[in-house]
Coordinates of C-alpha atoms in Angstrom, one line a residue:
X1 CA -62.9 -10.4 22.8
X2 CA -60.0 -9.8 24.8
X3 CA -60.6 -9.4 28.5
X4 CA -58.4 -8.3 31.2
X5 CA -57.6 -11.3 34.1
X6 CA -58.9 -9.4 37.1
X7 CA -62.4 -8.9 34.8
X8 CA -63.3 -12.2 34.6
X9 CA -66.6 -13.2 36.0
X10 CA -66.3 -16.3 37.7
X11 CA -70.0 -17.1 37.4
X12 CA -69.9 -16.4 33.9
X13 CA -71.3 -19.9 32.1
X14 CA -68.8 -20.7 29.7
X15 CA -69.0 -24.0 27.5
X16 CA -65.3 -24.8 26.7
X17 CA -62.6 -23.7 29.0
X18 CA -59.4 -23.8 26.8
X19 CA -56.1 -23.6 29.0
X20 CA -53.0 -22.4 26.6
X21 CA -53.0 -20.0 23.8
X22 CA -50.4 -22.2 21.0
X23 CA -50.9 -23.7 17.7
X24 CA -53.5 -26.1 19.6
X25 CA -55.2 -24.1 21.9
X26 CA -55.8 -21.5 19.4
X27 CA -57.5 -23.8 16.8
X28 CA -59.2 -25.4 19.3
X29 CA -61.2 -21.9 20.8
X30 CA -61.8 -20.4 17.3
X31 CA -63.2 -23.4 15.5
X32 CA -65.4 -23.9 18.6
X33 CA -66.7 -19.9 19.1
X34 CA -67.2 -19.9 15.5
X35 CA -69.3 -22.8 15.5
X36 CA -71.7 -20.6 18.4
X37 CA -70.5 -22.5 21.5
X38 CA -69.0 -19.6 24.6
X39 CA -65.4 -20.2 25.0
X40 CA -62.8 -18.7 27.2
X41 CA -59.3 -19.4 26.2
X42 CA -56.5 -18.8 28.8
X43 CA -53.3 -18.0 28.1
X44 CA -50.4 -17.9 31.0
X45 CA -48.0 -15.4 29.3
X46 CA -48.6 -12.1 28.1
X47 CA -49.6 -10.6 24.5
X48 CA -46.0 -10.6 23.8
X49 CA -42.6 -12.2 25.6
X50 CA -42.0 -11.4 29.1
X51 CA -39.1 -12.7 31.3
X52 CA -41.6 -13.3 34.1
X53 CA -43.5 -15.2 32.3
X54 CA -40.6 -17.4 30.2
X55 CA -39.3 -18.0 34.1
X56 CA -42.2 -20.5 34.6
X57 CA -40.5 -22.5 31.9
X58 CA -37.8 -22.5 33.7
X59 CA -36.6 -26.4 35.0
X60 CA -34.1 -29.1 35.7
X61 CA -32.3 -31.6 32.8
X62 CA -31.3 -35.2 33.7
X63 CA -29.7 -37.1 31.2
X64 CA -28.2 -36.7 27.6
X65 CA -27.4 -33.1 26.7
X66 CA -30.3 -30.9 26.3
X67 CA -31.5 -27.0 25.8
X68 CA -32.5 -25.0 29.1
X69 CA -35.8 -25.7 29.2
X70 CA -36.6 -22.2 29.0
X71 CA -35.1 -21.5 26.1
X72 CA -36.7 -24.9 23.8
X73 CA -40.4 -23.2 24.1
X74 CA -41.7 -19.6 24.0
X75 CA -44.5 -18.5 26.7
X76 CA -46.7 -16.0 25.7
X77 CA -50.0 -15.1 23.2
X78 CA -49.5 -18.0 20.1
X79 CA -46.9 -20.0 21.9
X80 CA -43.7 -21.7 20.3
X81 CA -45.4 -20.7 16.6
X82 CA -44.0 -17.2 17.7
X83 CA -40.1 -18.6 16.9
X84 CA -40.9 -21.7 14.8
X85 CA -39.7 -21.7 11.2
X86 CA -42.7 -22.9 9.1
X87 CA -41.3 -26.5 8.2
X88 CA -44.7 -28.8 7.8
X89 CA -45.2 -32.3 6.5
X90 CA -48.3 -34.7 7.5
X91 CA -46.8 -37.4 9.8
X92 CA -46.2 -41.1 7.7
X93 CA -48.6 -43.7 7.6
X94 CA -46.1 -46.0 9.2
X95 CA -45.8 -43.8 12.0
X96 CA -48.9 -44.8 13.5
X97 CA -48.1 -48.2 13.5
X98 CA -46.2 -50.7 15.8
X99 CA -42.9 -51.4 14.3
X100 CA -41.0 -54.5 15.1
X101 CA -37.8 -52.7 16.5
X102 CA -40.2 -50.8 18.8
X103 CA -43.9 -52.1 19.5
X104 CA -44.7 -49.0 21.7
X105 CA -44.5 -46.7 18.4
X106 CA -48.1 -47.9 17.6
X107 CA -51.4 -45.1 18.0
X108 CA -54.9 -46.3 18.3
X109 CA -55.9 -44.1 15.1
X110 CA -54.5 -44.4 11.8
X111 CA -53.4 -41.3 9.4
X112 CA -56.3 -41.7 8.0
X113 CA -58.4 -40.2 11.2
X114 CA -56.1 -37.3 10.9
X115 CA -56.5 -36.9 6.6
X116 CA -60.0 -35.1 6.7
X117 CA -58.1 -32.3 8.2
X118 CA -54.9 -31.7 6.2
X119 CA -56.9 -29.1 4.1
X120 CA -58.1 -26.8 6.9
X121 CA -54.7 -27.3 8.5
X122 CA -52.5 -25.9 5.6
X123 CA -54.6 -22.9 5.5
X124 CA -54.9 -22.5 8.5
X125 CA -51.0 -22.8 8.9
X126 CA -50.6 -20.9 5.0
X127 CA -48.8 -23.9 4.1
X128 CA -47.5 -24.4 0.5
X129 CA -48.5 -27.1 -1.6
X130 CA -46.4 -30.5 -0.4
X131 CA -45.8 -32.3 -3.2
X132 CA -45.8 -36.4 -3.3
X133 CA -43.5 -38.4 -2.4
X134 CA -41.3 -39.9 -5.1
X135 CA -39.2 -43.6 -4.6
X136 CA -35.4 -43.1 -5.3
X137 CA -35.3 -45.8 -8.2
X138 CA -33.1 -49.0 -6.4
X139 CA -32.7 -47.6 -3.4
X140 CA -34.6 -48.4 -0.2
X141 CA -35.1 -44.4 0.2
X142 CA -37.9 -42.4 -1.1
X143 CA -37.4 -38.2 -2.0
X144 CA -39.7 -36.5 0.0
X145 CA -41.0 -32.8 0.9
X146 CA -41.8 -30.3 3.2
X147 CA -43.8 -26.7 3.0
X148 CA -40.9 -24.8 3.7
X149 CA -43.4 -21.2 3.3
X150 CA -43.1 -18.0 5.7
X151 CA -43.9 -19.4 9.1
X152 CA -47.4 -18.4 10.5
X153 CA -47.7 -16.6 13.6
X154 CA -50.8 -17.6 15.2
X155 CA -51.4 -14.4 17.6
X156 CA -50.4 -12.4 14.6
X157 CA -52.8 -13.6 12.0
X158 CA -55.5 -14.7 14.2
X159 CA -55.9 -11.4 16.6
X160 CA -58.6 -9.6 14.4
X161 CA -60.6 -12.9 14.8
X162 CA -59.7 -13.6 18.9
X163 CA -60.9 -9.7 19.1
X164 CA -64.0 -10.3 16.9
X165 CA -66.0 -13.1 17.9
X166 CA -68.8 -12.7 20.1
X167 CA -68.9 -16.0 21.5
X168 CA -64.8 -16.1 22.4
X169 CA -63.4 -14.1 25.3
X170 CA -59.9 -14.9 26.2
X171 CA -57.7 -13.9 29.1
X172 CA -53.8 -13.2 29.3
X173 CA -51.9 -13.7 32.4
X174 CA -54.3 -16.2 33.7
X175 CA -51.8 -19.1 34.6
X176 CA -53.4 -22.6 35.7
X177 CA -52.8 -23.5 39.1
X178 CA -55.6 -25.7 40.1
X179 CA -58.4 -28.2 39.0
X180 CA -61.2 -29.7 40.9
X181 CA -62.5 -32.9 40.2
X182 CA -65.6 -34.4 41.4
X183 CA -67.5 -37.0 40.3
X184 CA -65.5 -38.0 36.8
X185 CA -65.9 -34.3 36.1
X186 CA -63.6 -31.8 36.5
X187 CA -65.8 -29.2 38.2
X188 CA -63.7 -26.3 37.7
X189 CA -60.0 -24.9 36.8
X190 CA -58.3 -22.3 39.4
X191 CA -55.9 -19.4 37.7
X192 CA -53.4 -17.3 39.4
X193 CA -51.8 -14.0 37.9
X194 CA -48.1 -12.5 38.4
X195 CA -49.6 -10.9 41.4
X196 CA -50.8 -13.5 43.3
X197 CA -54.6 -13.0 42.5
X198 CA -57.0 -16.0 41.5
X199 CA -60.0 -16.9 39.5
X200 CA -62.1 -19.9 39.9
X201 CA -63.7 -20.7 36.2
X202 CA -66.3 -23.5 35.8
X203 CA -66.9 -24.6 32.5
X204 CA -68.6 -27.8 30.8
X205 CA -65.8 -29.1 29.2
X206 CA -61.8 -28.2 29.7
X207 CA -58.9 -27.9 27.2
X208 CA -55.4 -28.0 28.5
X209 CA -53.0 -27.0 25.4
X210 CA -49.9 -25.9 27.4
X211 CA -47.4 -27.4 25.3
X212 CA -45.2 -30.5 25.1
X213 CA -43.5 -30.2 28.6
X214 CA -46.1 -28.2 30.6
X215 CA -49.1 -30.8 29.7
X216 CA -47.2 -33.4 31.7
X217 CA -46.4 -30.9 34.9
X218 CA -49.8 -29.6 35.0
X219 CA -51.8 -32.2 34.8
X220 CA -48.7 -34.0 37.2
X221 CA -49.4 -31.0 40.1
X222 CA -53.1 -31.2 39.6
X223 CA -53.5 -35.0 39.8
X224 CA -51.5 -34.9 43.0
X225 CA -53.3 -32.1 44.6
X226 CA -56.3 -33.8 43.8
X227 CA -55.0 -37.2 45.7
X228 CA -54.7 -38.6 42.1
X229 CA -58.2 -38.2 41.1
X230 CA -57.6 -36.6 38.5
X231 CA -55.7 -39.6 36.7
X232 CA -56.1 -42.3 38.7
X233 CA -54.1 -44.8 37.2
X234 CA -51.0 -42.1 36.0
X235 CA -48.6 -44.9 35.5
X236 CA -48.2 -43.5 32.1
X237 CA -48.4 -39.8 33.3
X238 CA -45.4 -38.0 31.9
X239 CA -43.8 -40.8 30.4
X240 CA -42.6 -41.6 27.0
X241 CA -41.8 -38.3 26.2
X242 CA -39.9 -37.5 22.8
X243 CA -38.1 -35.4 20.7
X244 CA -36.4 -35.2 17.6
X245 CA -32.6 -35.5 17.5
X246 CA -30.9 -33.7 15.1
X247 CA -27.5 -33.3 13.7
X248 CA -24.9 -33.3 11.1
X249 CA -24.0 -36.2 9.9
X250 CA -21.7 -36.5 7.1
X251 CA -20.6 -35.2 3.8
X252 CA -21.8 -36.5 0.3
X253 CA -19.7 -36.5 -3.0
X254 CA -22.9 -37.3 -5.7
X255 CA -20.9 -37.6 -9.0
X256 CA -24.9 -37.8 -10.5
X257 CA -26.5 -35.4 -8.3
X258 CA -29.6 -35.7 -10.9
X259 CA -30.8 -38.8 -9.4
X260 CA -32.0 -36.7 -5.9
X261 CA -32.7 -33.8 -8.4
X262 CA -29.5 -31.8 -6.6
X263 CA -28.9 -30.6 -10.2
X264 CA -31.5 -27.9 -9.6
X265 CA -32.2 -27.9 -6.4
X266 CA -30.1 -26.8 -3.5
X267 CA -32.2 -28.5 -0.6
X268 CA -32.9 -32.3 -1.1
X269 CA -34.9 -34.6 1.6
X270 CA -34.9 -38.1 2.0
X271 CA -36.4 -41.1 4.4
X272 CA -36.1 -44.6 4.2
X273 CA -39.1 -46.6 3.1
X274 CA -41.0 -48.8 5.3
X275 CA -39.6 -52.1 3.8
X276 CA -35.8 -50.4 4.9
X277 CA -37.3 -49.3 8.2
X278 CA -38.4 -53.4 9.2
X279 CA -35.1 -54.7 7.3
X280 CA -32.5 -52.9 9.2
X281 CA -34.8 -52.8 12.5
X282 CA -34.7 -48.7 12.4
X283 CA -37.8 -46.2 13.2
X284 CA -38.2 -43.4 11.0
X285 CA -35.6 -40.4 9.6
X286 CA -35.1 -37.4 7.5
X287 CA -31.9 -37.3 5.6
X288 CA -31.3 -33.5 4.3
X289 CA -28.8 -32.9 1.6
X290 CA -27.5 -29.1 1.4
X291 CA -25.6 -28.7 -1.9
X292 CA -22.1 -27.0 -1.1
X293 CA -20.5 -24.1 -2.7
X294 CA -17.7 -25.4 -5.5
X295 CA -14.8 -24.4 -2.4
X296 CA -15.9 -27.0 0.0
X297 CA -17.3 -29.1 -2.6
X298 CA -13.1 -28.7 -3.8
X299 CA -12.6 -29.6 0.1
X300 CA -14.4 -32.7 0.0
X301 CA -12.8 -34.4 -2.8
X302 CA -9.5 -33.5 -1.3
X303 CA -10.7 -35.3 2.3
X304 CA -11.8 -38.4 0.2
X305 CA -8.8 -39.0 -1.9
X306 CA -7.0 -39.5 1.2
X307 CA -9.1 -41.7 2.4
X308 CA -9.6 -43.8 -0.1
X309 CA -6.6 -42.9 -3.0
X310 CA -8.2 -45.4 -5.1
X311 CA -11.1 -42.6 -6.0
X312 CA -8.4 -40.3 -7.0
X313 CA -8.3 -41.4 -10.5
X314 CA -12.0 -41.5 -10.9
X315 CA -12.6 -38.7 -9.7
X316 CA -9.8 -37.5 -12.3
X317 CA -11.7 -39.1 -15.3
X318 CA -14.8 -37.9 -14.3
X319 CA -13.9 -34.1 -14.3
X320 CA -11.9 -34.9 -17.9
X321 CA -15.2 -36.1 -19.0
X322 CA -17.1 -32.9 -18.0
X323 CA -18.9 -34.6 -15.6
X324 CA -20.2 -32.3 -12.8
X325 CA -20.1 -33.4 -9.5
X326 CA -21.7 -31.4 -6.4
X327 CA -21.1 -32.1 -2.1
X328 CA -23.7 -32.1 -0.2
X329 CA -23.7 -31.3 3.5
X330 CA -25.7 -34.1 5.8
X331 CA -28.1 -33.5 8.3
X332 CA -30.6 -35.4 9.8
X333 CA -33.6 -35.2 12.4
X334 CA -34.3 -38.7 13.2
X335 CA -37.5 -40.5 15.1
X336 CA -36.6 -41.5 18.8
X337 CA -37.5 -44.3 20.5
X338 CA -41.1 -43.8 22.6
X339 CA -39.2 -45.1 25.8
X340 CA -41.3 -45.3 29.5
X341 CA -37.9 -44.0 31.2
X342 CA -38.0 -41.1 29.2
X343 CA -40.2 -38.7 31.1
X344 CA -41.3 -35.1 32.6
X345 CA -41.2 -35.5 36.1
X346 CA -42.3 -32.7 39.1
X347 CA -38.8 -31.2 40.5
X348 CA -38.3 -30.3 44.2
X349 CA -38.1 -26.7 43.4
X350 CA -40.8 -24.4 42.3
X351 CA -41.4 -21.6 40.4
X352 CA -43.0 -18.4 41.0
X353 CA -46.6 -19.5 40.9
X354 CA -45.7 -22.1 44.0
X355 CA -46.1 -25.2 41.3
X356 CA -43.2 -28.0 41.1
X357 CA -40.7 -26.8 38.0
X358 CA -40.4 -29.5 35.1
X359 CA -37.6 -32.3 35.5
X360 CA -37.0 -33.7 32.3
X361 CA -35.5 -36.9 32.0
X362 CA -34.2 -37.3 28.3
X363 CA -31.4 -40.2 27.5
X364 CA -31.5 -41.6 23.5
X365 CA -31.5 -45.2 23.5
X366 CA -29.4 -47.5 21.5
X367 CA -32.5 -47.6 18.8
X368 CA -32.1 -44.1 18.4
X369 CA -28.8 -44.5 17.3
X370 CA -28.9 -47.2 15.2
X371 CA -31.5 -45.6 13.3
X372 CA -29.5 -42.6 12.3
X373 CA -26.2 -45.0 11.6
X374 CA -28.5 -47.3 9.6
X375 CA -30.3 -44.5 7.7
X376 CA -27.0 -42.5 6.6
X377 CA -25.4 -46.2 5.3
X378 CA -28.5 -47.1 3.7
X379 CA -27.8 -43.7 1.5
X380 CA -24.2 -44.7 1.5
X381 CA -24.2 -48.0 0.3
X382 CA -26.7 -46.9 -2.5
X383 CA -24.1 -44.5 -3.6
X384 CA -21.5 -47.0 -3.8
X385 CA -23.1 -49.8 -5.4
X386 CA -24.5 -47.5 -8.2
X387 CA -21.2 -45.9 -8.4
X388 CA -22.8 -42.6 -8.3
X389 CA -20.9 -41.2 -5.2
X390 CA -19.1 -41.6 -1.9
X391 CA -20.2 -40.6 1.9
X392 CA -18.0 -39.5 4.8
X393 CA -19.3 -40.2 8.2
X394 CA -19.1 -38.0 10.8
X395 CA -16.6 -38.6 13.5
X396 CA -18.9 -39.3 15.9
X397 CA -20.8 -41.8 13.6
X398 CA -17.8 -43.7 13.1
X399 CA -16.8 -44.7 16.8
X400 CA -18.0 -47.5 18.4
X401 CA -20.3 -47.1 20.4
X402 CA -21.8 -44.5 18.5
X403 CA -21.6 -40.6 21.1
X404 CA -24.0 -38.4 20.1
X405 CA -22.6 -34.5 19.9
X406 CA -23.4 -32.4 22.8
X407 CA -23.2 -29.1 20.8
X408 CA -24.8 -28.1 17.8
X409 CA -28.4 -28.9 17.3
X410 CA -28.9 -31.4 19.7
X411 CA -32.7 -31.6 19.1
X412 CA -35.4 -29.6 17.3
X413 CA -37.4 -28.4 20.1
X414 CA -40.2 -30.9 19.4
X415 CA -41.9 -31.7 22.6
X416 CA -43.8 -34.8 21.9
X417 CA -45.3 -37.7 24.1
X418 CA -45.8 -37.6 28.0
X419 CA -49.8 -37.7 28.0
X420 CA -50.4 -40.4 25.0
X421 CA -52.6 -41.4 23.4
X422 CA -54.3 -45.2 24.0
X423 CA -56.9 -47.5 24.4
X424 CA -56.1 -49.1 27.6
X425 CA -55.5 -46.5 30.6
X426 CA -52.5 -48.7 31.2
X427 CA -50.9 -47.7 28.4
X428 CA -51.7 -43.9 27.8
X429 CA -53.3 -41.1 29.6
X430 CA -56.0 -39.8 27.3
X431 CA -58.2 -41.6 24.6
X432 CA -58.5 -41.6 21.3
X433 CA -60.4 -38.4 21.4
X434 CA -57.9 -36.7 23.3
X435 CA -60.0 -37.6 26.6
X436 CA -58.6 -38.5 30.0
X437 CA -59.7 -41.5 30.8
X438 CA -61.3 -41.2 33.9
X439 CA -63.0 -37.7 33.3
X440 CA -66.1 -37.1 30.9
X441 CA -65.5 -33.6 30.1
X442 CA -61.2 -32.7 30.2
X443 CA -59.6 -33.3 27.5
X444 CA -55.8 -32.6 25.9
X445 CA -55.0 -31.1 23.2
X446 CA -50.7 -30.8 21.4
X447 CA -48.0 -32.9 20.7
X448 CA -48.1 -34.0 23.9
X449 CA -50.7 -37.1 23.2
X450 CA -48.4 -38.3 20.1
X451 CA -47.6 -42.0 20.7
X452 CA -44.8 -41.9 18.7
X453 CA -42.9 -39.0 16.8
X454 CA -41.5 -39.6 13.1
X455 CA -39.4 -37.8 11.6
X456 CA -41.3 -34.7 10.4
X457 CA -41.7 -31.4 12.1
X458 CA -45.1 -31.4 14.5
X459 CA -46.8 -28.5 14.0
X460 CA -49.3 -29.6 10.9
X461 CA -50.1 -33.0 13.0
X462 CA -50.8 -31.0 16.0
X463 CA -53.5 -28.8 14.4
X464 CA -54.8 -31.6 12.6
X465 CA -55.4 -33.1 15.8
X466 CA -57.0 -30.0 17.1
X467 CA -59.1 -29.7 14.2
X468 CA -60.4 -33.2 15.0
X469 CA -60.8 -32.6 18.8
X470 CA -62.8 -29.5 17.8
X471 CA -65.4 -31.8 15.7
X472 CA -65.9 -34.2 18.7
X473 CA -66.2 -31.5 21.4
X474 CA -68.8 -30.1 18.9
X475 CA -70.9 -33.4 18.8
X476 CA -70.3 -34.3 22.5
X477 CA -71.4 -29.9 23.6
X478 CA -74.7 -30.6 21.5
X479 CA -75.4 -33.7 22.3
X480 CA -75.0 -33.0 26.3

C-alpha cells in the first residue's frame, strides 16, 4: 500500500527496508511481501517525473565525452525502465569469466547461478521468446538475438500489486540521506523529503537499488559519514564503473545477404565467439546490421567503386546475373574494459538534499578500442575471403590512433560496476550475495555489482539478479 512520507511510523517493525523503486528494487520488495515478509520500499522521486527530483541526478563529467548525468537516468516511481526500450538478452557465459586481454572481467558466480531465473525474469519483464544462438558457418562470429518486445514499465504494470499487498507499504519522496552502522549491522537508514523533513526507519535487513551511479554516491556519503564503517576497506568503492559504448561504425555491401538471414530480415545481430574473443585479445561486442533502402544501398556501391575500382566490374556482373545485393548500416555497442580509474567519485558541490553530487570519471581505454576495430574486421575479413561482400570503415575507425566520436550515441546509458561483485573485500565491495562485506544485514541490489559488462543490454541480468537476492534474503529472514 502506498503511504504518504510524513505517515511513516518510525517504530513501525519492518523486515526488509528496500531503498530505490527501479527494475531492482521493485523485484526485490514484491517477491519478498509476496512471500509474507513486511517490506517498506523507498523511492526518492515522485510517482511520476519531477524536475526537483531529476536535479539530484544532476553532477560533474571528467573524461571522454559523456551525457549530463541527469539526462542518462530517470528519477522517479520504476526508474530508468520508465524511458528504456525493451532490448533484453541473458549476459554470455564468457562474460563471467577472466579473459586474457582483461583478468579483472572475471565474477565469482557463473551464468549458471543467474539461469534458474531467466523464466521469472522474461515474465516478469514480458519478454519475447529469445531464440538460440546460431554460428555464422566459417566465420569466428556467431548470429545472435535479442527480445526486442514493447518495453515494460515497472510502476505501470506493477501498481495494482504495490497498492495491493498487505505486507508491502512503500513511500515516495523519501530520499536516503543517512545510515547508521553499529556493530556489523546497519542499525537504521535516515530519509529526507523536498521539504527538509526526516524519518529514521529501522529494519532487519537493507536494500539499496538506486541505480548504476547513485549506488556508488550513496553508499560513498554514507561510509564517510560513518568514519568508513560502513565499508571499511572501500578501496574498490566506486571503482570500475562501466558502460556500453556505442556507435556507428561502418557500412556493409553483402552481395549474399542470406548467409546473416538479411534476405528476410531487416535487423541482423552479431558477436564474435569466444575462440575470436582470446585470438584477437578483444572483450565482448554486438555488431548490428540495418538493411538500407535500395537509394543508399545505390550510395554505397557508388562510395566503394571509388575506393576500390577493381569491384566495379563485379559488382557489374553480379547485378547482370540477377544477383541481389543489400547495404547494411553498422552499429555496434561494445564491452568496456572493467578499469579501477574508471570511477564515481563524491564532487565538491552538493545537491539539494546537502549530499556530495556524483563526479564521474569515464575515459575508454585502448582495449576498448581495439575491441570494436577488431570486431568490425573480423566481419570484414569474413566478407572478403568468402567473396560475399565488402565493409567500409568509419572515418574515425580508420585513423590511427583510433578517436572515438563525441556525438551521436556515445553510450547506452548502461550504468554498470562501481560496487562489484567479489570474493575478497580487496577486490569488490559486496559478496556473492549482493552483501557488503563487513555488514550482516545491507545488501545491494542493480547493475551496479556487475564485475564486468558484455555486450548485451542490462536490464534482464539485473532482475535476474534480484530474483536471486530475493531467494537468499528469504532463507537468511527465516532463518534469523
Amino acid at each position: 500500500m502506498y503511504l504518504p512520507f510524513d505517515a511513516l511510523d518510525e517504530n513501525a517493525p519492518f523486515d526488509c527496508c528496500v531503498i530505490g523503486a527501479g527494475a531492482a528494487g521493485i523485484t526485490v520488495a514484491m517477491t519478498l511481501a509476496q512471500q509474507g515478509h513486511r517490506v517498506l520500499l523507498c523511492e526518492g522521486g515522485e510517482a511520476s517525473f519531477s524536475e526537483r527530483s531529476q536535479a539530484l541526478y544532476r553532477g560533474e563529467n571528467v573524461g571522454d565525452t559523456y551525457l549530463p548525468l541527469e539526462s542518462a537516468r530517470l528519477r522517479y516511481l520504476g526508474g530508468s525502465t520508465n524511458h528504456w526500450g525493451g532490448v533484453c538478452r541473458p549476459l554470455d557465459a564468457i562474460d563471467f569469466t577472466a579473459r586474457p586481454a582483461a583478468p579483472e572481467t572475471r565474477w565469482p558466480i557463473g551464468r549458471e547461478a543467474l539461469d534458474p531465473y531467466f523464466t521469472a525474469a522474461a515474465a516478469l519483464l514480458d519478454l519475447e521468446t529469445i531464440p538460440a544462438d546460431v554460428p555464422v558457418d566459417g566465420a569466428q562470429l556467431s548470429r545472435i538475438h535479442f527480445s526486442l518486445g514493447p518495453p515494460t514499465r515497472m510502476k505501470d504494470k506493477f501498481a495494482a500489486t504495490l497498492n495491493g499487498l498487505d505486507t508491502l507499504t512503500y513511500c515516495l519522496t523519501a530520499n536516503l540521506v543517512g545510515l547508521e552502522v553499529g556493530d556489523e549491522r546497519v542499525e537504521a537508514a535516515t530519509f529526507s523529503d523536498f521539504d527538509g523533513r526526516r524519518k529514521r526507519v529501522r529494519a532487519r535487513t537493507f536494500v539499496l537499488a538506486c541505480g548504476g551511479i547513485e549506488n556508488s554516491r550513496l553508499l560513498l556519503w554514507c561510509n564517510q559519514q560513518s568514519g568508513q564503517r560502513l565499508v571499511p576497506d572501500d578501496t574498490t568503492l566506486g571503482r570500475y564503473w562501466m558502460e556500453h559504448p556505442h556507435a556507428t561504425i561502418g557500412q556493409a555491401l553483402l552481395f549474399e545477404p542470406a548467409v546473416f538471414g538479411l534476405e528476410r530480415d531487416y535487423n541482423v545481430y552479431l558477436s564474435p565467439t569466444a575462440d575470436a574473443m582470446g585470438e584477437r585479445g578483444i572483450l565482448n561486442c554486438g555488431l548490428r546490421l540495418h538493411r538500407m533502402a535500395p537509394e543508399a544501398t545505390a550510395e554505397l556501391v557508388e562510395a566503394l567503386c571509388r575506393q576500390a575500382p577493381a569491384l566495379a566490374p563485379e559488382i557489374a556482373a553480379r547485378r547482370a546475373r540477377g544477383r541481389v545485393m543489400h547495404g547494411v548500416y553498422l552499429r555496434a555497442a561494445w564491452e568496456q574494459e572493467p578499469r579501477f580509474a574508471n570511477a564515481v567519485e563524491l564532487a565538491s558541490t552538493r545537491d539539494a538534499l546537502g549530499v556530495p553530487q556524483s563526479r564521474l570519471v569515464w575515459q575508454q581505454s585502448a582495449l576498448d578500442r581495439h575491441t570494436i576495430r577488431e570486431s568490425l574486421l573480423l566481419l570484414g575479413e569474413y566478407l572478403l575471403e568468402r567473396d560475399i561482400g565488402r565493409v567500409l570503415l568509419a572515418d574515425w575507425l580508420v585513423r590511427e590512433p583510433v578517436e572515438l566520436p563525441e556525438e551521436g550515441e556515445i553510450a547506452g546509458r548502461h550504468h554498470m560496476g562501481g560496487t562489484r561483485m567479489s570474493d575478497d573485500p580487496r577486490q569488490g565491495v559486496v559478496d556473492r550475495n549482493c552483501r557488503l562485506f563487513a555488514q550482516q544485514n545491507m545488501y545491494v541490489a542493480g547493475s551496479s555489482v556487475f564485475a564486468s559488462a558484455g555486450h548485451a543490454n542490462p536490464t534482464l541480468t539485473i532482475v535476474q539478479l534480484a530474483l536471486r537476492l530475493s531467494v537468499h534474503l528469504d532463507e537468511a529472514l527465516k532463518c534469523a
